[in-house]
Short mmCIF file of C-alpha atoms and ligand atoms in Angstrom, two decimals:
data_model
loop_
_atom_site.label_atom_id
_atom_site.label_comp_id
_atom_site.label_asym_id
_atom_site.label_seq_id
_atom_site.Cartn_x
_atom_site.Cartn_y
_atom_site.Cartn_z
CA MET A 251 -9.14 -50.42 8.93
CA THR A 252 -8.52 -49.23 12.48
CA VAL A 253 -10.01 -45.82 11.76
CA THR A 254 -13.59 -45.28 12.86
CA HIS A 255 -15.59 -43.03 10.56
CA VAL A 256 -17.81 -41.00 12.88
CA GLU A 257 -18.94 -38.70 10.12
CA ARG A 258 -17.58 -37.80 6.71
CA GLU A 259 -16.99 -34.38 5.31
CA SER A 260 -16.73 -34.12 1.56
CA GLU A 261 -14.84 -30.86 1.26
CA SER A 262 -11.06 -30.91 0.94
CA GLN A 263 -8.73 -29.28 3.40
CA GLN A 264 -6.36 -27.32 1.19
CA GLU A 265 -3.48 -25.62 3.02
CA ARG A 266 -0.81 -23.12 2.06
CA PRO A 267 2.75 -24.50 1.87
CA ASP A 268 4.04 -22.08 4.47
CA GLN A 269 6.25 -24.20 6.74
CA PHE A 270 10.00 -24.94 6.44
CA GLY A 271 10.41 -22.46 3.57
CA GLY A 272 7.66 -23.89 1.35
CA PRO A 273 8.17 -26.49 -1.43
CA TRP A 274 11.85 -25.61 -2.03
CA GLY A 275 12.58 -25.72 1.69
CA ALA A 276 10.88 -29.12 1.83
CA LEU A 277 12.98 -30.37 -1.10
CA ALA A 278 16.15 -29.05 0.55
CA LEU A 279 15.30 -30.83 3.82
CA THR A 280 14.48 -34.06 1.98
CA ILE A 281 18.06 -34.02 0.67
CA VAL A 282 19.80 -32.46 3.65
CA MET A 283 18.41 -34.74 6.38
CA PRO A 284 19.82 -37.98 4.89
CA THR A 285 23.06 -36.20 3.89
CA ILE A 286 23.62 -35.05 7.48
CA SER A 287 22.91 -38.53 8.81
CA PHE A 288 25.38 -40.21 6.42
CA TYR A 289 27.96 -37.48 7.04
CA LEU A 290 27.77 -37.89 10.82
CA TRP A 291 27.98 -41.67 10.53
CA SER A 292 31.03 -41.26 8.34
CA ALA A 293 32.60 -38.71 10.73
CA VAL A 294 32.49 -41.22 13.57
CA ALA A 295 32.99 -44.50 11.71
CA GLN A 296 35.59 -43.38 9.15
CA HIS A 297 37.19 -40.19 10.56
CA GLY A 298 37.63 -40.95 14.27
CA GLY A 299 34.87 -38.55 15.33
CA SER A 300 36.27 -35.53 13.47
CA LEU A 301 34.45 -33.28 11.05
CA TRP A 302 35.79 -33.72 7.51
CA LEU A 303 35.43 -31.74 4.33
CA PRO A 304 34.10 -33.60 1.28
CA LYS A 305 36.24 -32.40 -1.65
CA SER A 306 33.96 -33.57 -4.43
CA PHE A 307 30.52 -34.91 -5.11
CA SER A 308 31.99 -38.40 -5.35
CA ASP A 309 33.28 -38.04 -1.74
CA LEU A 310 29.66 -37.50 -0.71
CA VAL A 311 28.45 -40.50 -2.71
CA ALA A 312 31.28 -42.64 -1.32
CA MET A 313 30.20 -42.00 2.26
CA VAL A 314 26.89 -43.83 1.65
CA PRO A 315 27.41 -47.47 2.68
CA ARG A 316 26.03 -50.16 0.41
CA PRO A 317 23.02 -52.00 1.81
CA THR A 318 23.76 -55.65 2.64
CA TRP A 319 21.54 -58.71 2.98
CA ALA A 320 22.59 -59.03 6.62
CA ALA A 321 21.35 -55.48 7.32
CA ALA A 322 18.10 -56.17 5.47
CA GLU A 323 17.55 -59.33 7.53
CA LEU A 324 18.20 -57.47 10.81
CA PHE A 325 15.88 -54.66 9.77
CA VAL A 326 13.03 -56.98 8.71
CA ALA A 327 13.42 -59.20 11.80
CA TRP A 328 13.24 -56.17 14.14
CA LEU A 329 10.27 -54.69 12.27
CA THR A 330 8.43 -58.02 12.40
CA LEU A 331 9.13 -58.50 16.10
CA GLN A 332 7.85 -55.01 16.91
CA ALA A 333 4.72 -55.46 14.76
CA VAL A 334 3.91 -58.82 16.39
CA LEU A 335 4.39 -57.36 19.88
CA TYR A 336 2.25 -54.33 18.99
CA ILE A 337 -0.64 -56.37 17.57
CA PHE A 338 -0.62 -59.39 19.90
CA GLY A 339 1.00 -58.04 23.09
CA PRO A 340 -1.36 -57.41 26.01
CA GLY A 341 -2.45 -53.79 26.32
CA ARG A 342 -5.39 -51.44 26.20
CA VAL A 343 -6.78 -49.84 23.06
CA VAL A 344 -7.19 -46.07 23.17
CA LEU A 345 -9.05 -43.87 20.69
CA GLY A 346 -7.25 -40.77 19.41
CA ARG A 347 -8.75 -37.28 19.13
CA PRO A 348 -11.42 -36.95 16.40
CA THR A 349 -9.90 -35.42 13.25
CA ALA A 350 -11.50 -32.62 11.25
CA HIS A 351 -13.15 -35.41 9.22
CA GLY A 352 -14.58 -37.11 12.29
CA GLU A 353 -12.18 -40.07 12.17
CA ARG A 354 -10.69 -41.51 15.36
CA ALA A 355 -7.59 -43.68 15.14
CA GLU A 356 -7.14 -46.68 17.45
CA TYR A 357 -3.86 -47.13 19.32
CA ARG A 358 -2.60 -50.13 21.26
CA ILE A 359 -0.85 -48.95 24.41
CA ASN A 360 1.52 -51.83 25.19
CA GLY A 361 4.91 -50.21 24.52
CA LEU A 362 6.35 -50.97 27.95
CA PHE A 363 5.55 -54.65 27.51
CA ALA A 364 6.95 -54.67 23.95
CA PHE A 365 10.13 -52.83 24.94
CA GLY A 366 10.56 -55.12 27.97
CA VAL A 367 10.29 -58.24 25.80
CA SER A 368 12.60 -56.78 23.12
CA THR A 369 15.20 -55.81 25.75
CA ALA A 370 15.00 -59.24 27.42
CA LEU A 371 15.48 -60.95 24.02
CA LEU A 372 18.40 -58.68 23.17
CA LEU A 373 20.14 -59.07 26.52
CA GLY A 374 19.40 -62.82 26.55
CA GLY A 375 20.81 -63.12 23.02
CA ILE A 376 23.98 -61.22 23.98
CA ALA A 377 24.46 -63.21 27.22
CA GLY A 378 23.78 -66.51 25.42
CA GLY A 379 26.19 -65.66 22.60
CA PHE A 380 23.49 -65.63 19.89
CA VAL A 381 23.79 -61.89 19.31
CA SER A 382 27.23 -60.34 18.84
CA PRO A 383 26.99 -56.54 19.42
CA ARG A 384 30.19 -56.07 17.39
CA ASP A 385 28.68 -57.93 14.42
CA VAL A 386 25.50 -55.85 14.62
CA LEU A 387 27.62 -52.68 14.70
CA ALA A 388 29.50 -53.90 11.63
CA GLU A 389 26.15 -53.59 9.83
CA TRP A 390 25.51 -50.08 11.22
CA GLY A 391 26.33 -48.28 7.94
CA PRO A 392 24.32 -50.66 5.70
CA LEU A 393 21.44 -50.49 8.20
CA LEU A 394 21.49 -46.70 7.92
CA THR A 395 21.25 -46.96 4.12
CA PHE A 396 18.51 -49.55 4.30
CA ALA A 397 16.44 -47.51 6.79
CA THR A 398 16.83 -44.40 4.59
CA LEU A 399 15.64 -46.26 1.49
CA PHE A 400 12.73 -47.68 3.45
CA ALA A 401 11.75 -44.17 4.65
CA ALA A 402 11.85 -42.79 1.08
CA VAL A 403 9.72 -45.62 -0.35
CA ALA A 404 7.25 -45.49 2.56
CA ALA A 405 6.91 -41.70 2.17
CA ALA A 406 6.24 -42.08 -1.57
CA LEU A 407 3.61 -44.77 -0.97
CA SER A 408 1.85 -42.80 1.77
CA TYR A 409 1.92 -39.66 -0.43
CA VAL A 410 0.17 -41.56 -3.24
CA ALA A 411 -2.30 -43.17 -0.80
CA GLY A 412 -3.17 -39.74 0.62
CA ARG A 413 -3.76 -38.20 -2.81
CA ARG A 414 -6.14 -41.03 -3.68
CA ARG A 415 -8.38 -40.54 -0.66
CA GLY A 416 -11.82 -38.93 -0.86
CA HIS A 417 -10.74 -35.98 1.26
CA LEU A 418 -7.40 -34.25 1.65
CA GLU A 419 -5.84 -33.72 5.05
CA ARG A 420 -4.00 -30.43 4.93
CA SER A 421 -2.42 -31.17 1.57
CA THR A 422 -1.29 -28.21 -0.49
CA GLY A 423 -1.18 -29.65 -4.01
CA HIS A 424 2.62 -29.03 -4.20
CA PRO A 425 4.11 -32.52 -4.66
CA LEU A 426 7.52 -31.63 -3.15
CA TYR A 427 5.95 -30.08 -0.07
CA ASP A 428 3.29 -32.75 0.34
CA PHE A 429 5.84 -35.56 -0.04
CA TYR A 430 7.83 -34.04 2.83
CA MET A 431 4.91 -33.02 5.07
CA GLY A 432 2.64 -35.94 4.16
CA THR A 433 -0.91 -36.23 2.92
CA ILE A 434 -2.51 -38.49 5.58
CA LEU A 435 -2.82 -37.83 9.29
CA ASN A 436 -3.45 -41.41 10.43
CA PRO A 437 -2.45 -43.96 7.75
CA THR A 438 -2.98 -47.58 8.71
CA PHE A 439 -1.65 -50.93 7.47
CA GLY A 440 -3.85 -53.77 8.67
CA ARG A 441 -4.03 -53.32 12.44
CA LEU A 442 -1.04 -50.99 12.60
CA ASP A 443 -1.50 -47.25 12.99
CA LEU A 444 1.64 -46.46 11.03
CA LYS A 445 2.53 -43.09 12.57
CA PHE A 446 2.13 -44.25 16.16
CA PHE A 447 3.81 -47.60 15.46
CA PHE A 448 6.83 -46.13 13.69
CA GLU A 449 7.30 -43.33 16.21
CA SER A 450 6.95 -45.42 19.33
CA ARG A 451 7.89 -48.98 18.40
CA ILE A 452 10.48 -48.29 15.74
CA GLY A 453 11.89 -44.83 16.56
CA MET A 454 11.97 -45.05 20.34
CA ALA A 455 12.47 -48.82 20.66
CA SER A 456 15.31 -48.91 18.08
CA TRP A 457 16.97 -45.99 19.87
CA GLY A 458 16.68 -48.04 23.08
CA ALA A 459 18.12 -51.15 21.41
CA PHE A 460 21.09 -49.12 20.11
CA ALA A 461 21.59 -47.60 23.60
CA ILE A 462 22.05 -51.20 24.81
CA LEU A 463 24.07 -52.52 21.86
CA LEU A 464 26.67 -49.73 21.94
CA PRO A 465 27.81 -50.28 25.57
CA ALA A 466 27.62 -54.04 24.95
CA ALA A 467 29.96 -53.58 21.96
CA GLU A 468 32.34 -51.53 24.12
CA LEU A 469 32.38 -54.29 26.71
CA GLN A 470 32.95 -56.94 24.03
CA THR A 471 35.75 -54.95 22.37
CA HIS A 472 37.57 -53.41 25.34
CA GLY A 473 36.55 -55.67 28.21
CA SER A 474 35.26 -52.71 30.26
CA LEU A 475 32.61 -50.01 30.20
CA SER A 476 33.72 -46.38 30.22
CA THR A 477 31.99 -43.94 32.62
CA ALA A 478 30.95 -41.76 29.69
CA MET A 479 29.26 -44.67 27.92
CA LEU A 480 27.54 -45.74 31.13
CA VAL A 481 26.25 -42.24 31.89
CA VAL A 482 24.87 -41.52 28.38
CA SER A 483 23.27 -44.91 27.87
CA LEU A 484 21.73 -44.99 31.37
CA CYS A 485 20.28 -41.49 30.95
CA GLN A 486 18.89 -42.33 27.50
CA LEU A 487 17.46 -45.68 28.62
CA PHE A 488 15.80 -43.93 31.56
CA TYR A 489 14.25 -41.44 29.09
CA ILE A 490 13.10 -44.24 26.77
CA VAL A 491 11.61 -46.42 29.53
CA ASP A 492 9.88 -43.31 30.89
CA PHE A 493 8.49 -42.68 27.41
CA PHE A 494 6.96 -46.15 27.36
CA VAL A 495 5.58 -45.79 30.91
CA PHE A 496 3.76 -42.66 29.71
CA GLU A 497 3.25 -43.91 26.15
CA SER A 498 -0.37 -42.73 26.01
CA THR A 499 0.79 -39.10 26.41
CA LEU A 500 2.19 -39.40 22.88
CA LEU A 501 -1.43 -39.23 21.73
CA THR A 502 -1.63 -35.58 22.83
CA MET A 503 1.63 -34.60 21.11
CA LEU A 504 1.83 -32.50 17.97
CA ASP A 505 3.27 -35.35 15.87
CA ILE A 506 0.17 -37.44 16.47
CA ILE A 507 -2.57 -34.82 16.59
CA GLU A 508 -1.33 -32.35 13.97
CA GLU A 509 1.35 -33.72 11.61
CA ASN A 510 0.68 -35.84 8.55
CA LEU A 511 2.96 -38.84 8.03
CA GLY A 512 5.32 -37.63 5.31
CA PHE A 513 9.04 -38.03 4.60
CA MET A 514 9.87 -35.74 7.53
CA LEU A 515 8.34 -38.14 10.07
CA TRP A 516 9.17 -41.38 8.25
CA PHE A 517 12.83 -40.37 8.17
CA ALA A 518 12.76 -39.03 11.74
CA PHE A 519 11.41 -42.31 13.13
CA LEU A 520 13.46 -44.72 11.04
CA VAL A 521 16.78 -42.93 10.85
CA TRP A 522 17.12 -39.66 12.75
CA MET A 523 16.09 -40.94 16.17
CA PRO A 524 17.91 -44.28 16.42
CA PHE A 525 21.06 -43.37 14.46
CA ASN A 526 21.65 -39.70 15.25
CA PHE A 527 20.48 -39.69 18.87
CA THR A 528 23.12 -42.28 19.72
CA LEU A 529 26.04 -40.34 18.21
CA GLN A 530 27.38 -39.74 21.73
CA GLN A 531 27.81 -43.46 22.36
CA GLN A 532 29.12 -44.07 18.82
CA TYR A 533 31.75 -41.39 19.46
CA VAL A 534 32.59 -42.70 22.95
CA LEU A 535 33.07 -46.18 21.51
CA THR A 536 35.59 -44.82 18.99
CA ALA A 537 37.38 -42.12 21.01
CA ARG A 538 36.91 -43.43 24.59
CA PRO A 539 37.05 -40.03 26.34
CA SER A 540 37.52 -40.14 30.10
CA LEU A 541 34.88 -38.76 32.44
CA SER A 542 35.61 -38.17 36.14
CA ILE A 543 33.19 -39.36 38.80
CA PHE A 544 32.61 -35.73 39.83
CA ALA A 545 31.69 -34.77 36.24
CA ALA A 546 29.45 -37.83 35.99
CA ILE A 547 27.56 -36.76 39.15
CA VAL A 548 27.13 -33.19 37.82
CA ILE A 549 25.86 -34.53 34.48
CA LEU A 550 23.46 -36.98 36.12
CA SER A 551 22.11 -34.17 38.34
CA LEU A 552 21.59 -31.94 35.29
CA ASN A 553 19.84 -34.81 33.52
CA PHE A 554 17.43 -35.52 36.37
CA ALA A 555 16.71 -31.81 36.99
CA GLY A 556 15.80 -31.53 33.29
CA TYR A 557 13.77 -34.70 33.53
CA TYR A 558 11.75 -33.33 36.45
CA VAL A 559 10.80 -30.15 34.55
CA PHE A 560 10.04 -32.14 31.37
CA ARG A 561 7.91 -34.84 32.98
CA ASP A 562 6.15 -32.70 35.58
CA SER A 563 5.13 -30.03 33.06
CA ASN A 564 3.87 -32.59 30.54
CA LEU A 565 1.91 -34.45 33.24
CA GLN A 566 0.46 -31.18 34.55
CA LYS A 567 -1.04 -30.39 31.14
CA GLN A 568 -2.19 -33.94 30.56
CA ARG A 569 -3.98 -34.11 33.95
CA PHE A 570 -5.47 -30.69 33.35
CA ARG A 571 -6.81 -31.78 29.95
CA ARG A 572 -8.45 -34.81 31.64
CA ASP A 573 -9.78 -32.90 34.67
CA PRO A 574 -9.64 -29.07 34.46
CA SER A 575 -10.27 -28.77 38.21
CA CYS A 576 -7.31 -30.95 39.34
CA LEU A 577 -4.82 -29.33 41.75
CA VAL A 578 -1.68 -27.78 40.29
CA TRP A 579 1.27 -27.68 42.68
CA GLY A 580 -1.20 -28.28 45.52
CA LYS A 581 -3.49 -25.36 44.62
CA PRO A 582 -6.65 -25.03 42.50
CA PRO A 583 -5.57 -24.29 38.91
CA VAL A 584 -5.71 -20.77 37.48
CA THR A 585 -7.38 -21.13 34.09
CA MET A 586 -8.56 -19.08 31.16
CA GLU A 587 -11.85 -19.67 29.36
CA THR A 588 -11.71 -19.64 25.55
CA ALA A 589 -14.36 -19.30 22.85
CA ARG A 590 -13.22 -22.69 21.53
CA GLY A 591 -14.53 -24.29 24.72
CA THR A 592 -11.19 -25.75 25.93
CA LYS A 593 -9.65 -23.96 28.90
CA LEU A 594 -6.00 -22.94 29.03
CA LEU A 595 -3.94 -23.51 32.17
CA ILE A 596 -2.10 -20.42 33.42
CA SER A 597 -0.61 -21.66 36.68
CA GLY A 598 2.11 -24.20 37.48
CA TRP A 599 4.72 -24.71 34.75
CA TRP A 600 2.25 -23.37 32.16
CA GLY A 601 2.06 -20.05 33.99
CA LEU A 602 5.87 -19.63 34.03
CA ALA A 603 6.38 -20.03 30.28
CA ARG A 604 4.39 -21.45 27.37
CA HIS A 605 6.73 -24.41 26.84
CA THR A 606 8.76 -25.21 29.95
CA ASN A 607 8.47 -28.86 28.81
CA TYR A 608 10.89 -27.97 25.99
CA LEU A 609 13.31 -26.44 28.52
CA GLY A 610 13.40 -29.72 30.46
CA ASP A 611 14.01 -31.73 27.30
CA LEU A 612 16.82 -29.41 26.21
CA THR A 613 18.51 -29.63 29.62
CA MET A 614 18.59 -33.43 29.34
CA ALA A 615 19.92 -33.20 25.77
CA LEU A 616 22.79 -30.98 26.97
CA ALA A 617 23.62 -33.38 29.80
CA TRP A 618 23.90 -36.36 27.41
CA CYS A 619 26.25 -34.46 25.12
CA LEU A 620 28.46 -33.15 27.93
CA ALA A 621 29.18 -36.76 28.95
CA SER A 622 31.22 -37.20 25.75
CA GLY A 623 33.72 -34.54 26.83
CA PHE A 624 35.08 -31.76 24.64
CA GLY A 625 37.20 -33.73 22.14
CA SER A 626 34.80 -33.36 19.22
CA ILE A 627 31.70 -31.45 18.23
CA VAL A 628 30.10 -34.50 16.60
CA PRO A 629 28.55 -35.91 19.82
CA TYR A 630 27.06 -32.45 20.45
CA PHE A 631 24.93 -32.88 17.36
CA TYR A 632 21.91 -33.88 19.44
CA VAL A 633 21.66 -30.65 21.43
CA LEU A 634 22.79 -28.49 18.49
CA TYR A 635 19.98 -29.79 16.31
CA PHE A 636 17.43 -30.14 19.12
CA ALA A 637 17.62 -26.51 20.29
CA PRO A 638 16.63 -25.01 16.89
CA LEU A 639 14.10 -27.81 16.40
CA LEU A 640 12.31 -26.94 19.63
CA LEU A 641 12.60 -23.19 18.96
CA ASN A 642 10.94 -23.82 15.59
CA ARG A 643 8.41 -26.22 17.10
CA GLU A 644 7.39 -23.60 19.64
CA ARG A 645 6.79 -21.11 16.80
CA ARG A 646 4.79 -23.69 14.85
CA ASP A 647 2.71 -24.60 17.89
CA HIS A 648 2.18 -20.89 18.54
CA ALA A 649 0.84 -20.46 14.97
CA MET A 650 -1.39 -23.54 15.33
CA CYS A 651 -2.74 -22.33 18.69
CA LYS A 652 -3.38 -18.90 17.20
CA ARG A 653 -5.43 -20.62 14.49
CA LYS A 654 -7.26 -22.77 17.06
CA TYR A 655 -7.89 -20.12 19.74
CA GLY A 656 -7.84 -16.83 17.80
CA ASP A 657 -7.85 -13.73 20.04
CA ASP A 658 -7.97 -15.90 23.16
CA TRP A 659 -4.44 -17.09 22.34
CA ASP A 660 -3.23 -13.46 22.25
CA ARG A 661 -4.79 -12.91 25.67
CA TYR A 662 -3.04 -16.07 26.93
CA CYS A 663 0.31 -14.84 25.56
CA GLN A 664 -0.16 -11.54 27.39
CA ARG A 665 -0.74 -13.44 30.65
CA VAL A 666 2.22 -15.80 29.99
CA PRO A 667 4.73 -13.75 27.97
CA TYR A 668 7.73 -16.13 28.03
CA ARG A 669 7.99 -18.80 25.35
CA ILE A 670 10.38 -21.45 26.76
CA VAL A 671 12.66 -20.09 29.50
CA PRO A 672 10.84 -18.27 32.34
CA PHE A 673 11.97 -14.59 32.68
CA VAL A 674 14.50 -15.00 29.83
CA TYR A 675 12.87 -16.09 26.53
P1 NDP B 800 3.06 -29.83 23.88
O1 NDP B 800 2.92 -31.09 24.64
O2 NDP B 800 3.60 -28.66 24.60
O3 NDP B 800 1.61 -29.53 23.30
C1 NDP B 800 1.23 -28.29 22.74
C2 NDP B 800 -0.30 -28.25 22.85
O4 NDP B 800 -0.68 -28.16 24.21
C3 NDP B 800 -0.92 -27.01 22.21
O5 NDP B 800 -1.09 -27.19 20.82
C4 NDP B 800 -2.24 -26.93 22.94
O6 NDP B 800 -3.13 -27.91 22.35
C5 NDP B 800 -1.88 -27.39 24.35
N1 NDP B 800 -1.57 -26.28 25.23
C6 NDP B 800 -0.68 -25.28 25.03
N2 NDP B 800 -0.67 -24.43 26.07
C7 NDP B 800 -1.58 -24.89 26.96
C8 NDP B 800 -2.02 -24.45 28.22
N3 NDP B 800 -1.53 -23.35 28.79
N4 NDP B 800 -2.97 -25.16 28.85
C9 NDP B 800 -3.48 -26.29 28.31
N5 NDP B 800 -3.10 -26.76 27.09
C10 NDP B 800 -2.16 -26.07 26.43
O7 NDP B 800 3.91 -29.97 22.56
P2 NDP B 800 4.80 -31.11 21.91
O8 NDP B 800 3.95 -32.21 21.42
O9 NDP B 800 5.66 -30.38 20.93
O10 NDP B 800 5.78 -31.62 23.08
C11 NDP B 800 5.51 -32.66 24.03
C12 NDP B 800 6.82 -33.13 24.64
O11 NDP B 800 7.55 -33.89 23.68
C13 NDP B 800 7.73 -31.98 25.06
O12 NDP B 800 8.25 -32.24 26.33
C14 NDP B 800 8.83 -31.98 24.04
O13 NDP B 800 10.04 -31.53 24.58
C15 NDP B 800 8.87 -33.44 23.62
N6 NDP B 800 9.42 -33.63 22.26
C16 NDP B 800 10.54 -34.40 22.09
C17 NDP B 800 11.11 -34.57 20.84
C18 NDP B 800 12.34 -35.40 20.67
O14 NDP B 800 12.78 -35.53 19.54
N7 NDP B 800 12.92 -35.93 21.74
C19 NDP B 800 10.52 -33.92 19.64
C20 NDP B 800 9.36 -33.13 19.94
C21 NDP B 800 8.84 -33.01 21.19
P3 NDP B 800 -4.70 -28.01 22.77
O15 NDP B 800 -5.09 -26.72 23.42
O16 NDP B 800 -5.39 -28.31 21.49
O17 NDP B 800 -4.78 -29.17 23.75
#
């Protein structure tokens, strides 16, 4: 076990199923999330990037590709490589925040090394002719099916494991809801912290691998790289490498500190991130829209402006959490004392709005979609789903902070009235 038991509490933590529309909302999302992913894959792979109307239930069933042995082998090989790099790669071990039950998970921070080795192997394999991007893409549909099945089985197993533990971690007792939201905060498998591993080394690293394979497939098929493909993949790879440079900041994110590992996160890490976040490149590979150099420069500028807001605001909070007296934009920080003991920052980005980090992320998302042109709405999926996700996430974080800080949170909201966009929202 990589979880240290500092102290044990015997009482259960029973919660109300009040997120995402309760148990029925959770059931709907368990069905809708995979359906959307298969539909979008089908729109690009089978309908030239156009939306299509399923006429019957059998049309929906028919859009699910059959899993193949080749896809299973690719999936297992990638999973094994990432697990080996996580466990044996050089890197420091960091303890997570203590949970309500006094447990502290251990995380190996060596994502940059692991992603560097994976990228070198992938590029070396492509250059040496051992890996054919076109052949890997031929398994895209079966891989999607395989990853979905894996997510469903993993969610069922972690649900059962959570119910069998001595204490419950924010379970509600509603099987549908708990399957979706999860029953364990930090499940482990041997030396792997499953949530951290699957988010960072499978979700982010697979997204990165796809952002390399898709332009490589374009080059292999058409003999040249389109500007649109280059712009989207470069922006995304920059974002992914940046994520690994600052990998330890993941440990202060809501997914890690607050969310149990249920179907929602299993599916997000295994399917949603790598498959749906690369819809722009999948579309560009099929439709090959043209992008002028001027448009590319505008899009790159938008991307890096968004990146600056995203990274600087996240770093500001992280530094403040480490050292509450550190300078913010060159000045001593303006802070608010709370009864909980942790101060809140009310200057810098965190004085302009309560989540300017979301604004930066959304700006980048828009830039990546714009690179695909205006020929189809499918490549805009990323920003269209991400905007409501972050709006919802802000509301959920607001509710969690209200629980954590009580009246102090209301006082903070009065001092910083805007949620995401300063002076607007
Ligand atoms: P945040 O990093 O914004 O963390 C919220 C927490 O920060 C709060 O719960 C609170 O925790 C603390 N906090 C809030 N206000 C203050 C303040 N004024 N001063 C000090 N601490 C404060 O949330 P997320 O984890 O949602 O987002 C992190 C990043 O990840 C964002 O940039 C987001 O855009 C990105 N993201 C990307 C996703 C993707 O799919 N690409 C998905 C989700 C997020 P406490 O007080 O307990 O420390």
